[in-house]
Amino acid sequence: MVIWIVLLVMTAAAVMAVLWPLSRHESAAAGDDPNTEFYRQQIAEIERDRARGMLMPEEAESAKAEAARRLIRAGASADAAAYAVGEPALRRRRAVSALALSLVPILAVAVYGAYGSPHLPVARPAPQAKAADGIDLAAAVGQIEAHLAKSPEDGKGWDIIAPVYLRMGRVNDAVNAYATALRLLGRDANRLTNYGEALVLAQSGIVTAQAKAAFDEAIKLDGSSPRARFYLAQAAAQDGQTDKARAEYTSLLASAPANAPWVPVVKDQLARLDGTAPAQDSPMPDAAAIQGMVDGLASRLASQGGSAEEWTRLMRSYMVLGQRDKAQDAARRARQALAKDGAGLQMVDAMAQDLQLTDDATKP
Amino acid sequence: MLVEAGHYALALALGLSLIQFGVPLWGARVNDPVLMNVAPPAAIAVFICVLASFLALTAAYVTSDFSVLNVVENSHSTKPMIYKISGVWGNHEGSMLLWILILTLFGAVVAGARRSVPLRLRANTLGVQAAVTVAFLLFILTTSNPFTRVVPAPLEGQDLNPLLQDLGLAIHPPLLYIGYVGFSITFAFACAALIDGRIDAVWARIVRPWTLGAWAFLTLGIAMGSYWAYYELGWGGWWFWDPVENASLMPWLAGTALVHSTVVMEKRDALKVWTILLAILTFSLSLLGTFLVRSGVLTSVHSFAVDPERGIVILAILMIFIGGSLALFAWRAPMLQQGGIFAPVSREGVLVLNNLFLATACATVFIGTLYPLALESVTGEKISVGAPFFNFTFVPLMLPLLLLLPFGQTLAWKRGNFLGTAQRLYAVIGIAILVTLAVYAFTLGGPVLAPLAIGLGMFLVLGSLNEILTRSWAKGSNLSAALRRARGLPRSAWGTSLAHAGVGLTVIGIAATAWNAEELGILKVGDTLSAGPYQVKLERVVPRAEANYRDEVATLLVSSGGRELGHVETMKRIYVTRNMPTTEAGIMTFGLSQVYASIGEIQADGSVGLHLFYKPFVLLIWLGAVVMAAGGALSLSDRRLRVGAPVRAKGLQAMPAPAE
């Protein structure tokens, strides 16, 4: 309601700005004509210049004569321009008043009516949700970063900060930190596994060739590393080598200590491979939240479109959630949406290849 | 609600501008002062409306109101406050709103000048100016509305283009727009003079501050844009003959010619028709620049969102205004009173020469910029017209102009004596030649043409100093008298000299680029790379994080001849939201010279690619532009009435009477 009152007041003020000068009946004072005034001032200026010695007397004389000639001409034209008064002038003023009273509000309402949305509320960004230890963590990271800036060759520092980065969601920084630590402190199984894990997270759960190489090297150094074995099994599963993956998971379970916390996760993966537990029935801890985010991205892309990066992110997210058909559908829609964007299409195709969606996706 | 009120204010401004367009022009036609007096309050009301709507949009940015599409697309809640504000004009819609804001602000200023501008001229000018406002308001409301809302509002914005998250963005567009739009006022005055069929010294006096002001701001805007490209794009160049740059250079060249021809008109009541034409052309070129940059014909940092529909609307606006004003010119110009005639060797004669050179240079840039575009649209063939073309056409046109400049500045009005003028410049010419020879001897085996260009620059700077000197110091007079006279010189004389000295400084800066040193290398920590007299040592490469971006920072130790001079940082920056990388150059300034380091790829083994430049006297390029603008401002502040002090030749011969 308030908005309508505000708009009404604004309209009234705008109309008044036009009506106000129409209501004033003063006629322009003849003495104030800036044209003749200009030449008068010019003559006075010449006088001042002569008094200050800036102009020679004969220069000043001829300049003054010139200005005076122009003054006379300007005066003559001002006299000729007698202002219109009387009945026709009054009629014109009424016409303009009517125009202002109608045109301004009608046009404003028409234009605003076509493009405005008066009922929409204001959106305020939600205050950033801070973890309980959020501030301390940020301060700690700042300290470590400052230390590393001074002594970048301190591999231990990189090793310490990498998992913190991971926890803060700065996955790419974590990857870099682990890579630096590997370079400075040497390649051991645990560090290689951490590095591989960060790489996997950076790719939303896809075990890339680079990550696989890291896990392979870790296994070579320490054959018992359960995490590296787990990710290699996942890589096999993602490559479609179901049997190999199943064998890996099974042997991993067989070698597991009784109370290992990761056993349920492996069992879960195994069950999914066997098809006995579809993804929807055994959701990962925060799968619902992820699903919500992915759905949000999907609906936004459907309604507003988006960049090639966003489309590929959507495709990858569906694959991670195990929804292959939706990923294929996303690839199809991405191709339509990015039909004019050559580079974008390439990205989508490359991603489809990586995710092994190509065979089905190209079929109509 | 604030956003909606801002939107509505924009719609109100449209209706009010229509009134401001029609009523005063009608009033001037039927000679009704009351109707003509509608113009000022209407212009002020339009300005208030547009200001309200600009403030509403700014408020939406500051509070991160993500229900506004424009804010979603160009802002982010973690962005620093300064970039939230500058982000308002860091996108197509917002920048057009800023354009209109400045346009209406200038209209309001003209409306406020009751004392100095004659009633009819003011009514006609504001009417024409309102036509421009109407066109752009329609454009923004229908095709680029910054107040479009989104339902439901997203939780977070998509952030501003990282290249634009820079102090340069906060400054560069407003400066450039004030320049462009200032010429729109000159344009409106020119059309008003044509409509009224009357143009005189009063007109020239009123237009002068607008032209000078617009020119000074445009100069600063271009220089700022050039410096921004230099340090932000990481290529180390300062001018690329890129069509977008040319789009701003063309109005600048035409505007420079206009500034000079207005002087002739004010002092000598001549060159009237040409001045009117220049005023029209200058604004037309500004519009053309807007079209090139905003239509998607060109791709660059400036073409934010490419949309063919917008291009067509801008093209229509372009055709209406350029075609309309030129038609008006063709129809009315023959009826204007012609001014006096004058001798070829005189100040005004040289100024005509200046206009010819500048207009030709402008045409050259025009062809070089538009020919490839036209060819591509007709035949589909892509050609690239770059630096070589402009070096062979633009530079030879500029050289005689610059050589003539000190002579023209020294020549007297009305009838000058070329030999006498040359005599007054003997010392200057001598010093310039000496400097050239000294530079040549000092850098023997180096570039051959550059010392000549340095000499030319010195000639310009010294010629300007000489002008002040000879005007204030007569033979035999003592120092205090000379100082008194120098202080007594009109500010416009000081301004002229300053601006021309600025040209000289820029020329020296450009010439000095011939001694640039450049080195490429892949460095491990501890390695060094050298360019010119400076060496840099890579000390470390570390990541660093800010609210909305992350850096990989390479810290370099700069030294010269074994002496450590300090650290400089260059970084690869990733903006998290858009996942877009940029390169931040590391620059260290020594006097007027700079060492410029730009980081390349970071290799897996921790080594980094590095591009290192040594740029002697590079700052002079922009410093010169700033001095030019300062000269313009100084000249602008001189509100004396000027008379081209006529000297009687002999006998009774009066001034050549204007043909009536």
Coordinates of N, CA, C and O in Angstrom, one line a residue, chain B residues 559-645:
Chain B
S559 N 66.6 -5.4 -8.0 CA 67.8 -4.8 -7.6 C 68.5 -4.2 -8.9 O 68.1 -4.5 -10.0
S560 N 69.4 -3.3 -8.7 CA 70.1 -2.7 -9.8 C 71.5 -2.6 -9.5 O 71.9 -2.0 -8.5
G561 N 72.4 -3.2 -10.3 CA 73.8 -3.1 -10.0 C 74.2 -3.6 -8.6 O 75.0 -3.0 -8.0
G562 N 73.5 -4.7 -8.2 CA 73.9 -5.3 -6.9 C 73.2 -4.6 -5.7 O 73.3 -5.1 -4.6
R563 N 72.5 -3.5 -6.0 CA 71.8 -2.7 -4.9 C 70.4 -3.2 -4.8 O 69.7 -3.1 -5.8
E564 N 69.9 -3.6 -3.6 CA 68.5 -4.0 -3.5 C 67.6 -2.8 -3.4 O 67.9 -1.9 -2.7
L565 N 66.5 -2.9 -4.2 CA 65.7 -1.7 -4.3 C 64.3 -1.9 -3.6 O 63.6 -1.0 -3.3
G566 N 64.0 -3.2 -3.4 CA 62.7 -3.5 -2.8 C 62.0 -4.6 -3.4 O 62.5 -5.2 -4.4
H567 N 60.8 -4.9 -2.9 CA 60.1 -6.1 -3.3 C 58.9 -5.7 -4.2 O 58.3 -4.6 -4.0
V568 N 58.5 -6.5 -5.1 CA 57.4 -6.2 -5.9 C 56.6 -7.6 -6.1 O 57.2 -8.6 -6.1
E569 N 55.3 -7.5 -6.1 CA 54.5 -8.8 -6.1 C 53.7 -8.8 -7.4 O 53.1 -7.8 -7.8
T570 N 53.7 -9.9 -8.1 CA 52.8 -10.1 -9.2 C 52.1 -11.4 -9.0 O 52.6 -12.3 -8.3
M571 N 50.8 -11.4 -9.4 CA 50.0 -12.6 -9.0 C 49.0 -13.1 -10.0 O 48.6 -12.3 -10.8
K572 N 48.8 -14.4 -9.9 CA 47.7 -15.0 -10.7 C 46.5 -15.0 -9.7 O 46.6 -15.5 -8.6
R573 N 45.4 -14.4 -10.1 CA 44.3 -14.3 -9.2 C 43.1 -15.1 -9.8 O 42.8 -15.0 -11.0
I574 N 42.5 -15.8 -8.9 CA 41.2 -16.6 -9.3 C 40.1 -16.0 -8.6 O 40.1 -16.0 -7.3
Y575 N 39.1 -15.5 -9.3 CA 37.9 -15.0 -8.6 C 37.0 -16.2 -8.4 O 36.6 -16.9 -9.4
V576 N 36.6 -16.5 -7.2 CA 36.0 -17.8 -6.8 C 34.7 -18.0 -7.5 O 34.4 -19.0 -8.1
T577 N 33.8 -16.9 -7.5 CA 32.5 -17.1 -7.9 C 32.4 -17.4 -9.4 O 31.7 -18.3 -9.9
R578 N 33.2 -16.6 -10.2 CA 33.2 -16.8 -11.6 C 34.2 -17.8 -12.1 O 34.3 -18.1 -13.3
N579 N 35.1 -18.2 -11.2 CA 36.2 -19.1 -11.5 C 37.0 -18.6 -12.7 O 37.3 -19.3 -13.6
M580 N 37.3 -17.3 -12.6 CA 37.9 -16.6 -13.7 C 39.3 -16.1 -13.3 O 39.4 -15.5 -12.3
P581 N 40.3 -16.5 -14.0 CA 41.7 -16.1 -13.6 C 42.0 -14.7 -14.2 O 41.6 -14.4 -15.3
T582 N 42.8 -13.9 -13.5 CA 43.3 -12.7 -14.0 C 44.8 -12.6 -13.6 O 45.2 -13.4 -12.7
T583 N 45.5 -11.8 -14.2 CA 46.9 -11.6 -13.9 C 47.1 -10.2 -13.3 O 46.6 -9.2 -14.0
E584 N 47.7 -10.1 -12.2 CA 47.9 -8.7 -11.6 C 49.4 -8.5 -11.8 O 50.3 -9.2 -11.3
A585 N 49.7 -7.4 -12.5 CA 51.1 -7.1 -12.8 C 51.7 -6.5 -11.6 O 51.0 -5.8 -10.8
G586 N 53.0 -6.7 -11.4 CA 53.7 -6.0 -10.3 C 54.5 -4.9 -10.9 O 55.3 -5.1 -11.9
I587 N 54.3 -3.7 -10.4 CA 55.0 -2.5 -11.0 C 55.8 -1.8 -9.9 O 55.3 -1.6 -8.8
M588 N 57.0 -1.5 -10.2 CA 57.8 -0.6 -9.3 C 58.2 0.6 -10.1 O 58.7 0.5 -11.2
T589 N 58.0 1.8 -9.5 CA 58.2 3.0 -10.1 C 59.5 3.6 -9.6 O 59.8 3.7 -8.4
F590 N 60.4 4.0 -10.6 CA 61.6 4.8 -10.2 C 61.5 6.1 -11.0 O 61.7 6.2 -12.2
G591 N 61.2 7.2 -10.3 CA 61.0 8.4 -10.9 C 59.9 8.3 -11.9 O 58.7 8.0 -11.5
L592 N 60.2 8.5 -13.2 CA 59.1 8.4 -14.2 C 59.2 7.1 -14.9 O 58.4 6.8 -15.8
S593 N 60.2 6.2 -14.6 CA 60.3 5.0 -15.2 C 59.7 3.8 -14.4 O 59.5 4.0 -13.2
Q594 N 59.5 2.7 -15.0 CA 58.9 1.6 -14.3 C 59.5 0.3 -14.6 O 59.9 0.1 -15.8
V595 N 59.5 -0.6 -13.6 CA 59.8 -2.0 -13.9 C 58.5 -2.7 -13.7 O 57.8 -2.5 -12.8
Y596 N 58.2 -3.5 -14.7 CA 56.8 -4.1 -14.8 C 57.0 -5.6 -15.0 O 57.6 -6.1 -15.9
A597 N 56.5 -6.3 -14.0 CA 56.6 -7.8 -14.0 C 55.2 -8.4 -14.1 O 54.3 -8.0 -13.4
S598 N 55.1 -9.4 -14.9 CA 53.8 -10.1 -15.1 C 54.0 -11.6 -15.0 O 54.9 -12.1 -15.7
I599 N 53.3 -12.2 -14.1 CA 53.5 -13.7 -13.9 C 52.8 -14.5 -15.0 O 51.8 -14.1 -15.5
G600 N 53.5 -15.6 -15.4 CA 52.8 -16.4 -16.4 C 52.3 -17.7 -15.8 O 51.8 -17.7 -14.6
E601 N 52.5 -18.8 -16.4 CA 52.0 -20.1 -15.9 C 52.9 -20.5 -14.7 O 54.1 -20.3 -14.7
I602 N 52.3 -21.2 -13.8 CA 53.0 -21.8 -12.7 C 53.1 -23.2 -13.0 O 52.2 -24.0 -13.1
Q603 N 54.4 -23.7 -13.1 CA 54.6 -25.1 -13.5 C 54.5 -26.0 -12.3 O 54.5 -25.6 -11.1
A604 N 54.4 -27.3 -12.6 CA 54.1 -28.3 -11.5 C 55.3 -28.3 -10.5 O 55.1 -28.5 -9.3
D605 N 56.5 -28.1 -11.0 CA 57.7 -28.2 -10.1 C 57.9 -26.9 -9.4 O 59.0 -26.7 -8.7
G606 N 57.0 -26.0 -9.4 CA 57.1 -24.8 -8.6 C 57.8 -23.6 -9.3 O 57.9 -22.6 -8.7
S607 N 58.2 -23.8 -10.5 CA 58.8 -22.7 -11.2 C 57.7 -21.9 -11.9 O 56.6 -22.4 -12.2
V608 N 58.0 -20.6 -12.2 CA 56.9 -19.8 -12.8 C 57.5 -19.1 -14.0 O 58.7 -18.8 -14.1
G609 N 56.6 -18.9 -15.0 CA 56.9 -18.1 -16.2 C 56.9 -16.6 -15.7 O 56.0 -16.2 -15.0
L610 N 57.8 -15.8 -16.2 CA 57.8 -14.4 -15.8 C 58.1 -13.5 -17.1 O 58.9 -13.8 -17.9
H611 N 57.3 -12.5 -17.2 CA 57.5 -11.5 -18.3 C 57.9 -10.2 -17.6 O 57.2 -9.6 -16.8
L612 N 59.1 -9.8 -17.9 CA 59.7 -8.6 -17.3 C 59.9 -7.5 -18.3 O 60.5 -7.7 -19.3
F613 N 59.5 -6.3 -17.9 CA 59.8 -5.1 -18.8 C 60.5 -4.1 -18.0 O 60.3 -3.9 -16.8
Y614 N 61.3 -3.3 -18.7 CA 61.8 -2.1 -18.1 C 61.3 -1.0 -19.1 O 61.5 -1.0 -20.3
K615 N 60.6 0.0 -18.5 CA 59.9 1.0 -19.3 C 60.4 2.4 -18.9 O 59.9 3.0 -18.0
P616 N 61.4 2.9 -19.6 CA 61.9 4.3 -19.2 C 60.9 5.4 -19.5 O 60.3 5.4 -20.6
F617 N 60.7 6.2 -18.5 CA 59.9 7.4 -18.7 C 58.5 7.2 -19.2 O 57.8 8.0 -19.8
V618 N 58.0 6.0 -18.9 CA 56.6 5.6 -19.4 C 55.6 6.4 -18.7 O 54.5 6.7 -19.4
L619 N 55.8 6.9 -17.5 CA 54.7 7.6 -16.8 C 54.4 9.0 -17.5 O 53.4 9.6 -17.3
L620 N 55.4 9.5 -18.3 CA 55.2 10.7 -19.0 C 54.0 10.7 -19.9 O 53.4 11.7 -20.1
I621 N 53.7 9.5 -20.4 CA 52.6 9.4 -21.4 C 51.3 9.9 -20.7 O 50.6 10.7 -21.2
W622 N 51.1 9.4 -19.5 CA 49.8 9.7 -18.8 C 50.0 11.1 -18.1 O 49.0 11.8 -18.0
L623 N 51.2 11.3 -17.6 CA 51.4 12.6 -16.9 C 51.1 13.7 -17.9 O 50.5 14.7 -17.6
G624 N 51.5 13.5 -19.2 CA 51.3 14.5 -20.2 C 49.8 14.8 -20.4 O 49.3 15.9 -20.5
A625 N 49.0 13.7 -20.4 CA 47.5 13.8 -20.5 C 47.0 14.6 -19.3 O 46.1 15.4 -19.5
V626 N 47.5 14.3 -18.1 CA 46.9 15.0 -16.9 C 47.3 16.5 -17.0 O 46.4 17.3 -16.7
V627 N 48.5 16.8 -17.5 CA 48.9 18.2 -17.7 C 48.0 18.9 -18.7 O 47.5 20.0 -18.5
M628 N 47.7 18.1 -19.8 CA 46.8 18.7 -20.8 C 45.4 19.0 -20.2 O 44.9 20.1 -20.4
A629 N 44.9 18.1 -19.4 CA 43.6 18.3 -18.8 C 43.6 19.5 -17.9 O 42.7 20.3 -17.8
A630 N 44.8 19.6 -17.1 CA 44.9 20.7 -16.2 C 44.9 22.0 -16.9 O 44.3 23.0 -16.5
G631 N 45.6 22.0 -18.1 CA 45.6 23.2 -18.9 C 44.2 23.6 -19.3 O 43.8 24.7 -19.3
G632 N 43.4 22.5 -19.7 CA 42.0 22.8 -20.1 C 41.3 23.4 -19.0 O 40.5 24.3 -19.1
A633 N 41.5 22.8 -17.8 CA 40.7 23.3 -16.6 C 41.1 24.7 -16.3 O 40.2 25.6 -15.9
L634 N 42.4 25.0 -16.4 CA 42.9 26.4 -16.1 C 42.2 27.4 -17.0 O 41.7 28.5 -16.7
S635 N 42.2 27.0 -18.3 CA 41.7 27.8 -19.3 C 40.1 28.0 -19.1 O 39.6 29.1 -19.3
L636 N 39.5 26.9 -18.6 CA 38.1 27.0 -18.3 C 37.8 27.9 -17.2 O 36.7 28.6 -17.3
S637 N 38.7 28.0 -16.3 CA 38.4 28.9 -15.1 C 38.5 30.4 -15.5 O 38.1 31.2 -14.7
D638 N 39.0 30.6 -16.7 CA 39.2 32.0 -17.1 C 37.9 32.5 -17.7 O 37.5 32.1 -18.9
R639 N 37.1 33.3 -17.0 CA 35.8 33.7 -17.5 C 35.8 35.1 -18.0 O 34.8 35.8 -18.1
R640 N 37.0 35.6 -18.3 CA 37.1 36.9 -18.9 C 36.4 37.0 -20.2 O 36.3 36.0 -20.9
L641 N 35.9 38.1 -20.6 CA 35.4 38.3 -21.9 C 36.6 38.5 -22.8 O 37.5 39.3 -22.5
R642 N 36.6 37.8 -23.9 CA 37.8 38.0 -24.7 C 37.5 38.7 -26.0 O 36.4 38.5 -26.6
V643 N 38.4 39.6 -26.4 CA 38.2 40.3 -27.6 C 39.5 40.1 -28.4 O 40.6 40.2 -27.8
G644 N 39.5 39.7 -29.6 CA 40.7 39.5 -30.3 C 41.2 40.9 -30.6 O 40.9 41.5 -31.6
A645 N 42.1 41.4 -29.7 CA 42.6 42.8 -29.8 C 43.0 43.1 -31.2 O 44.1 42.7 -31.6

